[in-house]
Amino acid sequence: MTNTSPARDLLIQVGKTMIAEQGYNATGINAVLKEAGVPKGSFYHYFASKEAFGLAVIESFAEENDQQLYGVLKDASRPALDRVSDWLAVSRGEMKRCDHSRGCLIGNLGQEMSSRSDVLRDALAQAFQRWEGCLADCLGEGQAEGSVRRDLDAGALAAFVMAGWQGALLRAKTVRDCQPLYEFEQTLMACIRTH
Amino acid sequence: MTNTSPARDLLIQVGKTMIAEQGYNATGINAVLKEAGVPKGSFYHYFASKEAFGLAVIESFAEENDQQLYGVLKDASRPALDRVSDWLAVSRGEMKRCDHSRGCLIGNLGQEMSSRSDVLRDALAQAFQRWEGCLADCLGEGQAEGSVRRDLDAGALAAFVMAGWQGALLRAKTVRDCQPLYEFEQTLMACIRTH
């Protein structure tokens, strides 16, 4: 199998959009090939299986998201809670751009595929763990600054924030509107900042 | 179409389990009929479409869950935050029983189907709204008791708790373990109780 090639990259890009919109099971290999304009029959030249394709899609999405998240949450020029707000605003902007239809690909696949593929489940759990780790560092800096409450462990707070945000994205999808995301952020900030 | 019959009820029961485990798109009508032992060809006697079947499954699951949730959260003999803990324990028990594979059917379908069916999305949003309303009443009683912080609106707190719990269920699925659920509850209680 070829590990990098323009056609392989294109299949992954198309797969990210289609899987985010339709889910993994509803996304057929032939539809991805057709959308990408890549010849039928070449899929297994690039991927050993649909699961291997799904893993490549997850890894590509997670890597892009890692970079975006790190860029915002590690920006030491901004107070820690402002960075958290910046991150939520970026994520909310993505929800607006897709008319509140997609949510987070990692969250979506976590729901759909956790019980059906250990390979995909592990990759999804690792992505969550990295994001929570980055968020924990930021919240720990907030605790050092004095803006974030110190009676709770930064790692536990990070997992709490990430879980809430995933749930808020889900709720936003069910009403096709960002209102649940704004309300979540307001309540979150009241819960985690120092009073 | 027949609105109630033993065969129709059986198809809905089987559908609930299969859709919770596999998702909506991966659950084929023929597989449901086979598992239920209901003759092929009779599906459209009971349901106008797969979407109508999905709606019946959602309504049946939501109704069961409504009863369970109301029983726990409206139990005026218990302090409000104990009722919230009781509800989380019931939900956690269900996650354990299915080896952390299913999560909440409403949450799962909200992820998978919100952008694909307005009929299903509306039913899912209504279920969430009812649960948040019931939780808001309970948290409001906690505010009256003095156990729940009063600086935040009970409805906003309820949406915050429900979002977080849905996200924690998702996280539990990705690690096939209840640990994220225990940690979420601990942080949640520290955030919403009166200090």
mmCIF file of C-alpha atoms in Angstrom:
data_model
loop_
_atom_site.group_PDB
_atom_site.id
_atom_site.type_symbol
_atom_site.label_atom_id
_atom_site.label_comp_id
_atom_site.label_asym_id
_atom_site.label_seq_id
_atom_site.Cartn_x
_atom_site.Cartn_y
_atom_site.Cartn_z
ATOM 1 C CA MET A 1 0.000 0.000 0.000
ATOM 2 C CA THR A 2 1.087 3.514 -0.775
ATOM 3 C CA ASN A 3 1.183 5.652 2.335
ATOM 4 C CA THR A 4 1.185 9.054 0.707
ATOM 5 C CA SER A 5 0.000 10.099 -2.730
ATOM 6 C CA PRO A 6 -2.261 12.866 -4.023
ATOM 7 C CA ALA A 7 -5.068 10.361 -4.702
ATOM 8 C CA ARG A 8 -4.819 8.872 -1.201
ATOM 9 C CA ASP A 9 -4.841 12.339 0.372
ATOM 10 C CA LEU A 10 -7.854 13.274 -1.727
ATOM 11 C CA LEU A 11 -9.758 10.161 -0.620
ATOM 12 C CA ILE A 12 -9.039 11.060 3.016
ATOM 13 C CA GLN A 13 -10.209 14.667 2.509
ATOM 14 C CA VAL A 14 -13.411 13.537 0.805
ATOM 15 C CA GLY A 15 -13.900 10.855 3.471
ATOM 16 C CA LYS A 16 -13.612 13.448 6.259
ATOM 17 C CA THR A 17 -16.436 15.525 4.807
ATOM 18 C CA MET A 18 -18.675 12.610 3.904
ATOM 19 C CA ILE A 19 -18.188 10.777 7.220
ATOM 20 C CA ALA A 20 -18.725 14.005 9.182
ATOM 21 C CA GLU A 21 -22.001 14.576 7.330
ATOM 22 C CA GLN A 22 -23.362 11.054 7.007
ATOM 23 C CA GLY A 23 -21.555 8.929 9.558
ATOM 24 C CA TYR A 24 -19.174 6.041 8.937
ATOM 25 C CA ASN A 25 -21.607 3.272 8.097
ATOM 26 C CA ALA A 26 -23.631 5.334 5.644
ATOM 27 C CA THR A 27 -20.475 6.387 3.775
ATOM 28 C CA GLY A 28 -19.803 3.816 1.065
ATOM 29 C CA ILE A 29 -16.373 3.321 -0.452
ATOM 30 C CA ASN A 30 -17.777 3.682 -3.970
ATOM 31 C CA ALA A 31 -19.413 7.003 -3.113
ATOM 32 C CA VAL A 32 -16.086 8.300 -1.742
ATOM 33 C CA LEU A 33 -14.249 7.183 -4.906
ATOM 34 C CA LYS A 34 -16.897 8.771 -7.118
ATOM 35 C CA GLU A 35 -16.881 12.060 -5.195
ATOM 36 C CA ALA A 36 -13.069 12.144 -5.297
ATOM 37 C CA GLY A 37 -12.947 11.234 -8.989
ATOM 38 C CA VAL A 38 -10.565 8.390 -8.193
ATOM 39 C CA PRO A 39 -10.931 5.228 -10.329
ATOM 40 C CA LYS A 40 -12.935 2.386 -8.858
ATOM 41 C CA GLY A 41 -10.781 -0.564 -7.926
ATOM 42 C CA SER A 42 -7.899 1.596 -6.719
ATOM 43 C CA PHE A 43 -9.213 1.901 -3.147
ATOM 44 C CA TYR A 44 -7.417 -1.219 -1.912
ATOM 45 C CA HIS A 45 -4.212 0.041 -3.427
ATOM 46 C CA TYR A 46 -4.304 2.806 -0.801
ATOM 47 C CA PHE A 47 -6.133 1.189 2.122
ATOM 48 C CA ALA A 48 -6.190 -2.398 3.397
ATOM 49 C CA SER A 49 -9.855 -2.100 4.411
ATOM 50 C CA LYS A 50 -12.638 0.361 5.094
ATOM 51 C CA GLU A 51 -11.503 0.303 8.736
ATOM 52 C CA ALA A 52 -7.980 1.312 7.684
ATOM 53 C CA PHE A 53 -9.528 4.153 5.670
ATOM 54 C CA GLY A 54 -11.601 5.178 8.711
ATOM 55 C CA LEU A 55 -8.453 5.186 10.832
ATOM 56 C CA ALA A 56 -6.643 7.392 8.290
ATOM 57 C CA VAL A 57 -9.612 9.792 8.270
ATOM 58 C CA ILE A 58 -9.630 9.953 12.093
ATOM 59 C CA GLU A 59 -5.873 10.525 12.235
ATOM 60 C CA SER A 60 -6.003 13.261 9.622
ATOM 61 C CA PHE A 61 -8.906 15.041 11.328
ATOM 62 C CA ALA A 62 -7.349 14.675 14.781
ATOM 63 C CA GLU A 63 -4.004 16.025 13.557
ATOM 64 C CA GLU A 64 -5.633 19.133 12.038
ATOM 65 C CA ASN A 65 -7.647 19.619 15.188
ATOM 66 C CA ASP A 66 -4.559 19.114 17.386
ATOM 67 C CA GLN A 67 -2.773 21.913 15.554
ATOM 68 C CA GLN A 68 -5.749 24.252 15.822
ATOM 69 C CA LEU A 69 -6.332 23.456 19.486
ATOM 70 C CA TYR A 70 -2.675 23.786 20.427
ATOM 71 C CA GLY A 71 -2.377 27.084 18.560
ATOM 72 C CA VAL A 72 -5.226 28.563 20.598
ATOM 73 C CA LEU A 73 -4.769 26.894 23.997
ATOM 74 C CA LYS A 74 -0.979 27.280 24.173
ATOM 75 C CA ASP A 75 -0.978 30.995 23.263
ATOM 76 C CA ALA A 76 0.788 32.273 26.393
ATOM 77 C CA SER A 77 0.108 35.911 25.398
ATOM 78 C CA ARG A 78 -3.569 35.475 26.390
ATOM 79 C CA PRO A 79 -5.070 34.785 29.832
ATOM 80 C CA ALA A 80 -5.980 31.103 30.219
ATOM 81 C CA LEU A 81 -9.782 31.473 30.302
ATOM 82 C CA ASP A 82 -9.669 33.764 27.255
ATOM 83 C CA ARG A 83 -7.862 30.952 25.443
ATOM 84 C CA VAL A 84 -10.595 28.510 26.459
ATOM 85 C CA SER A 85 -13.193 30.973 25.121
ATOM 86 C CA ASP A 86 -11.170 31.359 21.915
ATOM 87 C CA TRP A 87 -11.181 27.607 21.422
ATOM 88 C CA LEU A 88 -14.939 27.365 22.003
ATOM 89 C CA ALA A 89 -15.453 30.234 19.528
ATOM 90 C CA VAL A 90 -13.398 28.438 16.855
ATOM 91 C CA SER A 91 -15.390 25.241 17.374
ATOM 92 C CA ARG A 92 -18.668 27.212 17.301
ATOM 93 C CA GLY A 93 -17.579 28.887 14.072
ATOM 94 C CA GLU A 94 -17.139 25.461 12.490
ATOM 95 C CA MET A 95 -20.622 24.470 13.584
ATOM 96 C CA LYS A 96 -22.020 27.628 11.983
ATOM 97 C CA ARG A 97 -20.144 27.006 8.740
ATOM 98 C CA CYS A 98 -21.741 23.582 8.291
ATOM 99 C CA ASP A 99 -25.183 24.889 9.336
ATOM 100 C CA HIS A 100 -24.936 22.932 12.628
ATOM 101 C CA SER A 101 -24.973 19.640 10.795
ATOM 102 C CA ARG A 102 -21.620 18.041 11.482
ATOM 103 C CA GLY A 103 -20.427 18.534 15.048
ATOM 104 C CA CYS A 104 -17.054 17.017 15.919
ATOM 105 C CA LEU A 105 -16.000 14.083 13.744
ATOM 106 C CA ILE A 106 -14.232 12.472 16.707
ATOM 107 C CA GLY A 107 -17.339 12.778 18.882
ATOM 108 C CA ASN A 108 -19.602 11.501 16.104
ATOM 109 C CA LEU A 109 -17.436 8.461 15.424
ATOM 110 C CA GLY A 110 -17.016 7.852 19.151
ATOM 111 C CA GLN A 111 -20.792 7.457 19.350
ATOM 112 C CA GLU A 112 -21.164 5.451 16.192
ATOM 113 C CA MET A 113 -18.099 3.219 16.169
ATOM 114 C CA SER A 114 -16.829 2.685 19.736
ATOM 115 C CA SER A 115 -18.656 -0.600 20.120
ATOM 116 C CA ARG A 116 -17.961 -1.757 16.576
ATOM 117 C CA SER A 117 -14.210 -1.303 16.058
ATOM 118 C CA ASP A 118 -11.492 -1.405 18.706
ATOM 119 C CA VAL A 119 -9.027 0.042 16.184
ATOM 120 C CA LEU A 120 -11.151 3.153 15.591
ATOM 121 C CA ARG A 121 -12.181 3.368 19.258
ATOM 122 C CA ASP A 122 -8.532 3.456 20.405
ATOM 123 C CA ALA A 123 -7.703 6.215 17.910
ATOM 124 C CA LEU A 124 -10.721 8.244 19.089
ATOM 125 C CA ALA A 125 -9.867 7.755 22.787
ATOM 126 C CA GLN A 126 -6.285 8.891 22.096
ATOM 127 C CA ALA A 127 -7.491 12.052 20.360
ATOM 128 C CA PHE A 128 -9.738 12.895 23.327
ATOM 129 C CA GLN A 129 -6.875 12.218 25.712
ATOM 130 C CA ARG A 130 -4.512 14.557 23.839
ATOM 131 C CA TRP A 131 -7.134 17.346 23.750
ATOM 132 C CA GLU A 132 -7.908 16.908 27.431
ATOM 133 C CA GLY A 133 -4.179 17.030 28.201
ATOM 134 C CA CYS A 134 -3.746 20.293 26.290
ATOM 135 C CA LEU A 135 -6.819 21.759 27.986
ATOM 136 C CA ALA A 136 -5.548 20.594 31.401
ATOM 137 C CA ASP A 137 -2.262 22.460 30.821
ATOM 138 C CA CYS A 138 -4.180 25.627 29.952
ATOM 139 C CA LEU A 139 -6.511 25.316 32.955
ATOM 140 C CA GLY A 140 -3.497 24.604 35.192
ATOM 141 C CA GLU A 141 -1.979 27.876 33.960
ATOM 142 C CA GLY A 142 -5.288 29.538 34.806
ATOM 143 C CA GLN A 143 -5.045 28.122 38.317
ATOM 144 C CA ALA A 144 -1.493 29.509 38.595
ATOM 145 C CA GLU A 145 -2.752 32.911 37.327
ATOM 146 C CA GLY A 146 -5.566 32.776 39.875
ATOM 147 C CA SER A 147 -8.400 32.926 37.298
ATOM 148 C CA VAL A 148 -9.436 29.238 37.544
ATOM 149 C CA ARG A 149 -10.682 27.654 40.784
ATOM 150 C CA ARG A 150 -7.981 25.652 42.553
ATOM 151 C CA ASP A 151 -10.086 23.225 44.579
ATOM 152 C CA LEU A 152 -10.391 20.881 41.575
ATOM 153 C CA ASP A 153 -7.643 19.066 39.702
ATOM 154 C CA ALA A 154 -6.888 20.666 36.302
ATOM 155 C CA GLY A 155 -7.053 17.260 34.578
ATOM 156 C CA ALA A 156 -10.484 16.504 36.045
ATOM 157 C CA LEU A 157 -11.685 19.981 35.063
ATOM 158 C CA ALA A 158 -10.364 19.474 31.515
ATOM 159 C CA ALA A 159 -12.244 16.173 31.118
ATOM 160 C CA PHE A 160 -15.347 17.894 32.518
ATOM 161 C CA VAL A 161 -15.083 20.763 30.033
ATOM 162 C CA MET A 162 -14.444 18.446 27.080
ATOM 163 C CA ALA A 163 -17.387 16.181 27.976
ATOM 164 C CA GLY A 164 -19.683 19.182 28.353
ATOM 165 C CA TRP A 165 -18.590 20.653 25.053
ATOM 166 C CA GLN A 166 -19.154 17.373 23.199
ATOM 167 C CA GLY A 167 -22.615 17.159 24.735
ATOM 168 C CA ALA A 168 -23.338 20.786 23.854
ATOM 169 C CA LEU A 169 -22.302 20.139 20.223
ATOM 170 C CA LEU A 170 -24.722 17.204 20.175
ATOM 171 C CA ARG A 171 -27.507 19.391 21.587
ATOM 172 C CA ALA A 172 -26.726 22.098 19.001
ATOM 173 C CA LYS A 173 -27.096 19.495 16.241
ATOM 174 C CA THR A 174 -30.533 18.476 17.498
ATOM 175 C CA VAL A 175 -31.791 22.073 17.256
ATOM 176 C CA ARG A 176 -29.627 23.109 14.276
ATOM 177 C CA ASP A 177 -28.584 26.206 16.212
ATOM 178 C CA CYS A 178 -25.609 27.502 18.216
ATOM 179 C CA GLN A 179 -27.703 28.660 21.179
ATOM 180 C CA PRO A 180 -26.853 25.579 23.315
ATOM 181 C CA LEU A 181 -23.155 26.330 22.729
ATOM 182 C CA TYR A 182 -23.429 29.946 23.936
ATOM 183 C CA GLU A 183 -25.441 28.887 26.989
ATOM 184 C CA PHE A 184 -23.001 26.107 27.791
ATOM 185 C CA GLU A 185 -20.029 28.486 27.725
ATOM 186 C CA GLN A 186 -21.755 30.969 30.005
ATOM 187 C CA THR A 187 -22.572 28.333 32.625
ATOM 188 C CA LEU A 188 -19.153 26.720 32.263
ATOM 189 C CA MET A 189 -17.309 29.951 32.928
ATOM 190 C CA ALA A 190 -19.447 30.626 36.012
ATOM 191 C CA CYS A 191 -18.530 27.120 37.248
ATOM 192 C CA ILE A 192 -14.782 27.098 36.683
ATOM 193 C CA ARG A 193 -13.597 30.667 37.239
ATOM 194 C CA THR A 194 -12.491 31.995 40.590
ATOM 195 C CA HIS A 195 -15.178 33.925 42.428
ATOM 196 C CA MET B 1 -50.995 0.730 9.268
ATOM 197 C CA THR B 2 -51.611 -1.001 12.574
ATOM 198 C CA ASN B 3 -50.572 1.180 15.467
ATOM 199 C CA THR B 4 -50.354 -1.459 18.153
ATOM 200 C CA SER B 5 -49.898 -5.193 17.837
ATOM 201 C CA PRO B 6 -47.575 -7.726 19.465
ATOM 202 C CA ALA B 7 -45.500 -8.005 16.272
ATOM 203 C CA ARG B 8 -45.153 -4.227 15.944
ATOM 204 C CA ASP B 9 -44.135 -3.926 19.616
ATOM 205 C CA LEU B 10 -41.607 -6.726 19.144
ATOM 206 C CA LEU B 11 -40.073 -4.995 16.109
ATOM 207 C CA ILE B 12 -39.712 -1.807 18.156
ATOM 208 C CA GLN B 13 -38.096 -3.673 21.070
ATOM 209 C CA VAL B 14 -35.634 -5.436 18.753
ATOM 210 C CA GLY B 15 -34.995 -2.172 16.918
ATOM 211 C CA LYS B 16 -34.136 -0.395 20.174
ATOM 212 C CA THR B 17 -31.427 -2.913 20.989
ATOM 213 C CA MET B 18 -30.019 -3.174 17.487
ATOM 214 C CA ILE B 19 -30.012 0.588 16.845
ATOM 215 C CA ALA B 20 -28.440 1.249 20.263
ATOM 216 C CA GLU B 21 -25.664 -1.221 19.474
ATOM 217 C CA GLN B 22 -25.066 -0.600 15.789
ATOM 218 C CA GLY B 23 -26.550 2.773 14.971
ATOM 219 C CA TYR B 24 -29.495 3.568 12.705
ATOM 220 C CA ASN B 25 -27.879 3.280 9.306
ATOM 221 C CA ALA B 26 -26.174 -0.025 10.029
ATOM 222 C CA THR B 27 -29.447 -1.551 11.237
ATOM 223 C CA GLY B 28 -31.198 -3.092 8.247
ATOM 224 C CA ILE B 29 -34.919 -3.747 8.211
ATOM 225 C CA ASN B 30 -34.390 -7.368 7.188
ATOM 226 C CA ALA B 31 -32.032 -7.945 10.104
ATOM 227 C CA VAL B 32 -34.631 -6.535 12.516
ATOM 228 C CA LEU B 33 -37.364 -8.762 11.037
ATOM 229 C CA LYS B 34 -35.112 -11.825 11.221
ATOM 230 C CA GLU B 35 -34.050 -11.130 14.821
ATOM 231 C CA ALA B 36 -37.697 -10.565 15.800
ATOM 232 C CA GLY B 37 -38.875 -13.670 13.940
ATOM 233 C CA VAL B 38 -41.468 -11.573 12.118
ATOM 234 C CA PRO B 39 -42.196 -12.576 8.494
ATOM 235 C CA LYS B 40 -40.426 -10.611 5.787
ATOM 236 C CA GLY B 41 -42.754 -8.381 3.857
ATOM 237 C CA SER B 42 -44.843 -7.477 6.905
ATOM 238 C CA PHE B 43 -42.663 -4.488 7.873
ATOM 239 C CA TYR B 44 -44.615 -2.006 5.756
ATOM 240 C CA HIS B 45 -47.828 -3.263 7.306
ATOM 241 C CA TYR B 46 -46.615 -1.749 10.587
ATOM 242 C CA PHE B 47 -44.438 1.183 9.474
ATOM 243 C CA ALA B 48 -44.700 3.519 6.484
ATOM 244 C CA SER B 49 -40.905 3.722 6.149
ATOM 245 C CA LYS B 50 -37.654 3.055 7.957
ATOM 246 C CA GLU B 51 -37.863 6.639 9.228
ATOM 247 C CA ALA B 52 -41.317 5.950 10.719
ATOM 248 C CA PHE B 53 -39.819 2.868 12.386
ATOM 249 C CA GLY B 54 -36.915 4.979 13.699
ATOM 250 C CA LEU B 55 -39.405 7.495 15.089
ATOM 251 C CA ALA B 56 -41.368 4.728 16.844
ATOM 252 C CA VAL B 57 -38.123 3.387 18.336
ATOM 253 C CA ILE B 58 -37.148 6.869 19.573
ATOM 254 C CA GLU B 59 -40.602 7.489 21.069
ATOM 255 C CA SER B 60 -40.628 4.118 22.818
ATOM 256 C CA PHE B 61 -37.114 4.588 24.239
ATOM 257 C CA ALA B 62 -37.823 8.192 25.261
ATOM 258 C CA GLU B 63 -41.073 7.194 26.991
ATOM 259 C CA GLU B 64 -39.354 4.461 29.022
ATOM 260 C CA ASN B 65 -36.573 6.860 29.886
ATOM 261 C CA ASP B 66 -39.075 9.614 30.796
ATOM 262 C CA GLN B 67 -40.740 7.294 33.310
ATOM 263 C CA GLN B 68 -37.421 6.233 34.816
ATOM 264 C CA LEU B 69 -36.101 9.800 34.988
ATOM 265 C CA TYR B 70 -39.310 11.222 36.460
ATOM 266 C CA GLY B 71 -39.471 8.417 39.044
ATOM 267 C CA VAL B 72 -36.000 9.306 40.299
ATOM 268 C CA LEU B 73 -35.904 13.101 39.855
ATOM 269 C CA LYS B 74 -39.398 13.793 41.186
ATOM 270 C CA ASP B 75 -38.970 11.714 44.355
ATOM 271 C CA ALA B 76 -39.653 14.492 46.869
ATOM 272 C CA SER B 77 -38.619 12.261 49.785
ATOM 273 C CA ARG B 78 -34.934 12.664 48.765
ATOM 274 C CA PRO B 79 -32.793 15.838 48.738
ATOM 275 C CA ALA B 80 -32.472 17.252 45.200
ATOM 276 C CA LEU B 81 -28.776 16.543 44.659
ATOM 277 C CA ASP B 82 -29.214 12.968 45.927
ATOM 278 C CA ARG B 83 -31.889 12.554 43.254
ATOM 279 C CA VAL B 84 -29.450 13.822 40.613
ATOM 280 C CA SER B 85 -26.875 11.301 41.883
ATOM 281 C CA ASP B 86 -29.509 8.553 41.814
ATOM 282 C CA TRP B 87 -30.291 9.356 38.183
ATOM 283 C CA LEU B 88 -26.605 9.312 37.209
ATOM 284 C CA ALA B 89 -26.216 5.971 39.026
ATOM 285 C CA VAL B 90 -29.148 4.451 37.109
ATOM 286 C CA SER B 91 -27.670 5.641 33.820
ATOM 287 C CA ARG B 92 -24.227 4.343 34.813
ATOM 288 C CA GLY B 93 -25.770 0.989 35.702
ATOM 289 C CA GLU B 94 -27.169 0.738 32.191
ATOM 290 C CA MET B 95 -23.741 1.480 30.724
ATOM 291 C CA LYS B 96 -22.245 -1.310 32.847
ATOM 292 C CA ARG B 97 -24.947 -3.770 31.811
ATOM 293 C CA CYS B 98 -24.129 -3.332 28.125
ATOM 294 C CA ASP B 99 -20.356 -3.401 28.782
ATOM 295 C CA HIS B 100 -20.136 0.330 27.987
ATOM 296 C CA SER B 101 -21.122 -0.273 24.398
ATOM 297 C CA ARG B 102 -24.448 1.509 23.938
ATOM 298 C CA GLY B 103 -24.613 4.847 25.713
ATOM 299 C CA CYS B 104 -27.867 6.760 25.381
ATOM 300 C CA LEU B 105 -29.941 5.910 22.304
ATOM 301 C CA ILE B 106 -31.181 9.496 22.085
ATOM 302 C CA GLY B 107 -27.634 10.865 22.228
ATOM 303 C CA ASN B 108 -26.389 8.319 19.704
ATOM 304 C CA LEU B 109 -29.151 9.093 17.225
ATOM 305 C CA GLY B 110 -28.740 12.820 17.831
ATOM 306 C CA GLN B 111 -25.167 12.475 16.589
ATOM 307 C CA GLU B 112 -25.941 10.137 13.725
ATOM 308 C CA MET B 113 -29.278 11.397 12.424
ATOM 309 C CA SER B 114 -29.714 15.108 13.273
ATOM 310 C CA SER B 115 -28.443 16.231 9.905
ATOM 311 C CA ARG B 116 -30.189 13.445 7.985
ATOM 312 C CA SER B 117 -33.792 13.489 9.151
ATOM 313 C CA ASP B 118 -35.753 16.446 10.491
ATOM 314 C CA VAL B 119 -38.462 14.062 11.711
ATOM 315 C CA LEU B 120 -36.035 12.111 13.899
ATOM 316 C CA ARG B 121 -34.124 15.270 14.912
ATOM 317 C CA ASP B 122 -37.299 16.933 16.207
ATOM 318 C CA ALA B 123 -38.221 13.850 18.239
ATOM 319 C CA LEU B 124 -34.700 13.737 19.717
ATOM 320 C CA ALA B 125 -34.698 17.466 20.540
ATOM 321 C CA GLN B 126 -38.084 17.083 22.266
ATOM 322 C CA ALA B 127 -36.803 14.202 24.393
ATOM 323 C CA PHE B 128 -33.798 16.270 25.475
ATOM 324 C CA GLN B 129 -36.062 19.209 26.231
ATOM 325 C CA ARG B 130 -38.359 17.115 28.434
ATOM 326 C CA TRP B 131 -35.395 15.654 30.360
ATOM 327 C CA GLU B 132 -33.829 19.076 30.824
ATOM 328 C CA GLY B 133 -37.175 20.401 32.067
ATOM 329 C CA CYS B 134 -37.481 17.622 34.639
ATOM 330 C CA LEU B 135 -33.880 18.159 35.736
ATOM 331 C CA ALA B 136 -34.456 21.927 35.951
ATOM 332 C CA ASP B 137 -37.409 21.359 38.324
ATOM 333 C CA CYS B 138 -35.231 19.148 40.519
ATOM 334 C CA LEU B 139 -32.331 21.640 40.525
ATOM 335 C CA GLY B 140 -34.777 24.466 41.238
ATOM 336 C CA GLU B 141 -35.949 22.506 44.295
ATOM 337 C CA GLY B 142 -32.283 22.148 45.267
ATOM 338 C CA GLN B 143 -31.930 25.930 45.035
ATOM 339 C CA ALA B 144 -34.996 26.338 47.266
ATOM 340 C CA GLU B 145 -33.502 23.807 49.740
ATOM 341 C CA GLY B 146 -30.215 25.711 49.657
ATOM 342 C CA SER B 147 -28.125 22.786 48.343
ATOM 343 C CA VAL B 148 -27.718 24.060 44.742
ATOM 344 C CA ARG B 149 -26.032 27.367 43.895
ATOM 345 C CA ARG B 150 -28.511 30.154 43.238
ATOM 346 C CA ASP B 151 -26.432 32.457 41.052
ATOM 347 C CA LEU B 152 -27.311 30.427 37.946
ATOM 348 C CA ASP B 153 -30.712 29.775 36.395
ATOM 349 C CA ALA B 154 -31.969 26.225 37.088
ATOM 350 C CA GLY B 155 -32.824 25.729 33.401
ATOM 351 C CA ALA B 156 -29.327 26.733 32.272
ATOM 352 C CA LEU B 157 -27.813 24.453 34.918
ATOM 353 C CA ALA B 158 -30.032 21.568 33.759
ATOM 354 C CA ALA B 159 -28.905 21.962 30.122
ATOM 355 C CA PHE B 160 -25.299 22.148 31.349
ATOM 356 C CA VAL B 161 -25.667 18.927 33.365
ATOM 357 C CA MET B 162 -27.412 17.077 30.534
ATOM 358 C CA ALA B 163 -24.771 18.146 27.975
ATOM 359 C CA GLY B 164 -21.972 17.081 30.289
ATOM 360 C CA TRP B 165 -23.556 13.726 30.985
ATOM 361 C CA GLN B 166 -24.060 13.015 27.274
ATOM 362 C CA GLY B 167 -20.407 13.886 26.667
ATOM 363 C CA ALA B 168 -19.289 11.740 29.592
ATOM 364 C CA LEU B 169 -21.293 8.780 28.210
ATOM 365 C CA LEU B 170 -19.519 9.285 24.888
ATOM 366 C CA ARG B 171 -16.121 9.361 26.626
ATOM 367 C CA ALA B 172 -17.024 6.205 28.580
ATOM 368 C CA LYS B 173 -17.812 4.443 25.298
ATOM 369 C CA THR B 174 -14.395 5.346 23.871
ATOM 370 C CA VAL B 175 -12.627 3.699 26.831
ATOM 371 C CA ARG B 176 -15.257 0.977 27.477
ATOM 372 C CA ASP B 177 -15.212 1.929 31.149
ATOM 373 C CA CYS B 178 -17.336 3.883 33.650
ATOM 374 C CA GLN B 179 -14.403 5.871 35.046
ATOM 375 C CA PRO B 180 -15.243 9.037 33.015
ATOM 376 C CA LEU B 181 -18.778 8.875 34.454
ATOM 377 C CA TYR B 182 -17.580 8.753 38.075
ATOM 378 C CA GLU B 183 -15.109 11.578 37.482
ATOM 379 C CA PHE B 184 -17.728 13.686 35.735
ATOM 380 C CA GLU B 185 -20.164 13.341 38.648
ATOM 381 C CA GLN B 186 -17.514 14.321 41.184
ATOM 382 C CA THR B 187 -16.563 17.492 39.291
ATOM 383 C CA LEU B 188 -20.204 18.288 38.523
ATOM 384 C CA MET B 189 -21.239 18.153 42.164
ATOM 385 C CA ALA B 190 -18.328 20.419 43.142
ATOM 386 C CA CYS B 191 -19.504 22.893 40.470
ATOM 387 C CA ILE B 192 -23.216 23.032 41.208
ATOM 388 C CA ARG B 193 -23.580 22.560 44.962
ATOM 389 C CA THR B 194 -23.579 25.424 47.414
ATOM 390 C CA HIS B 195 -20.221 26.019 49.074
#
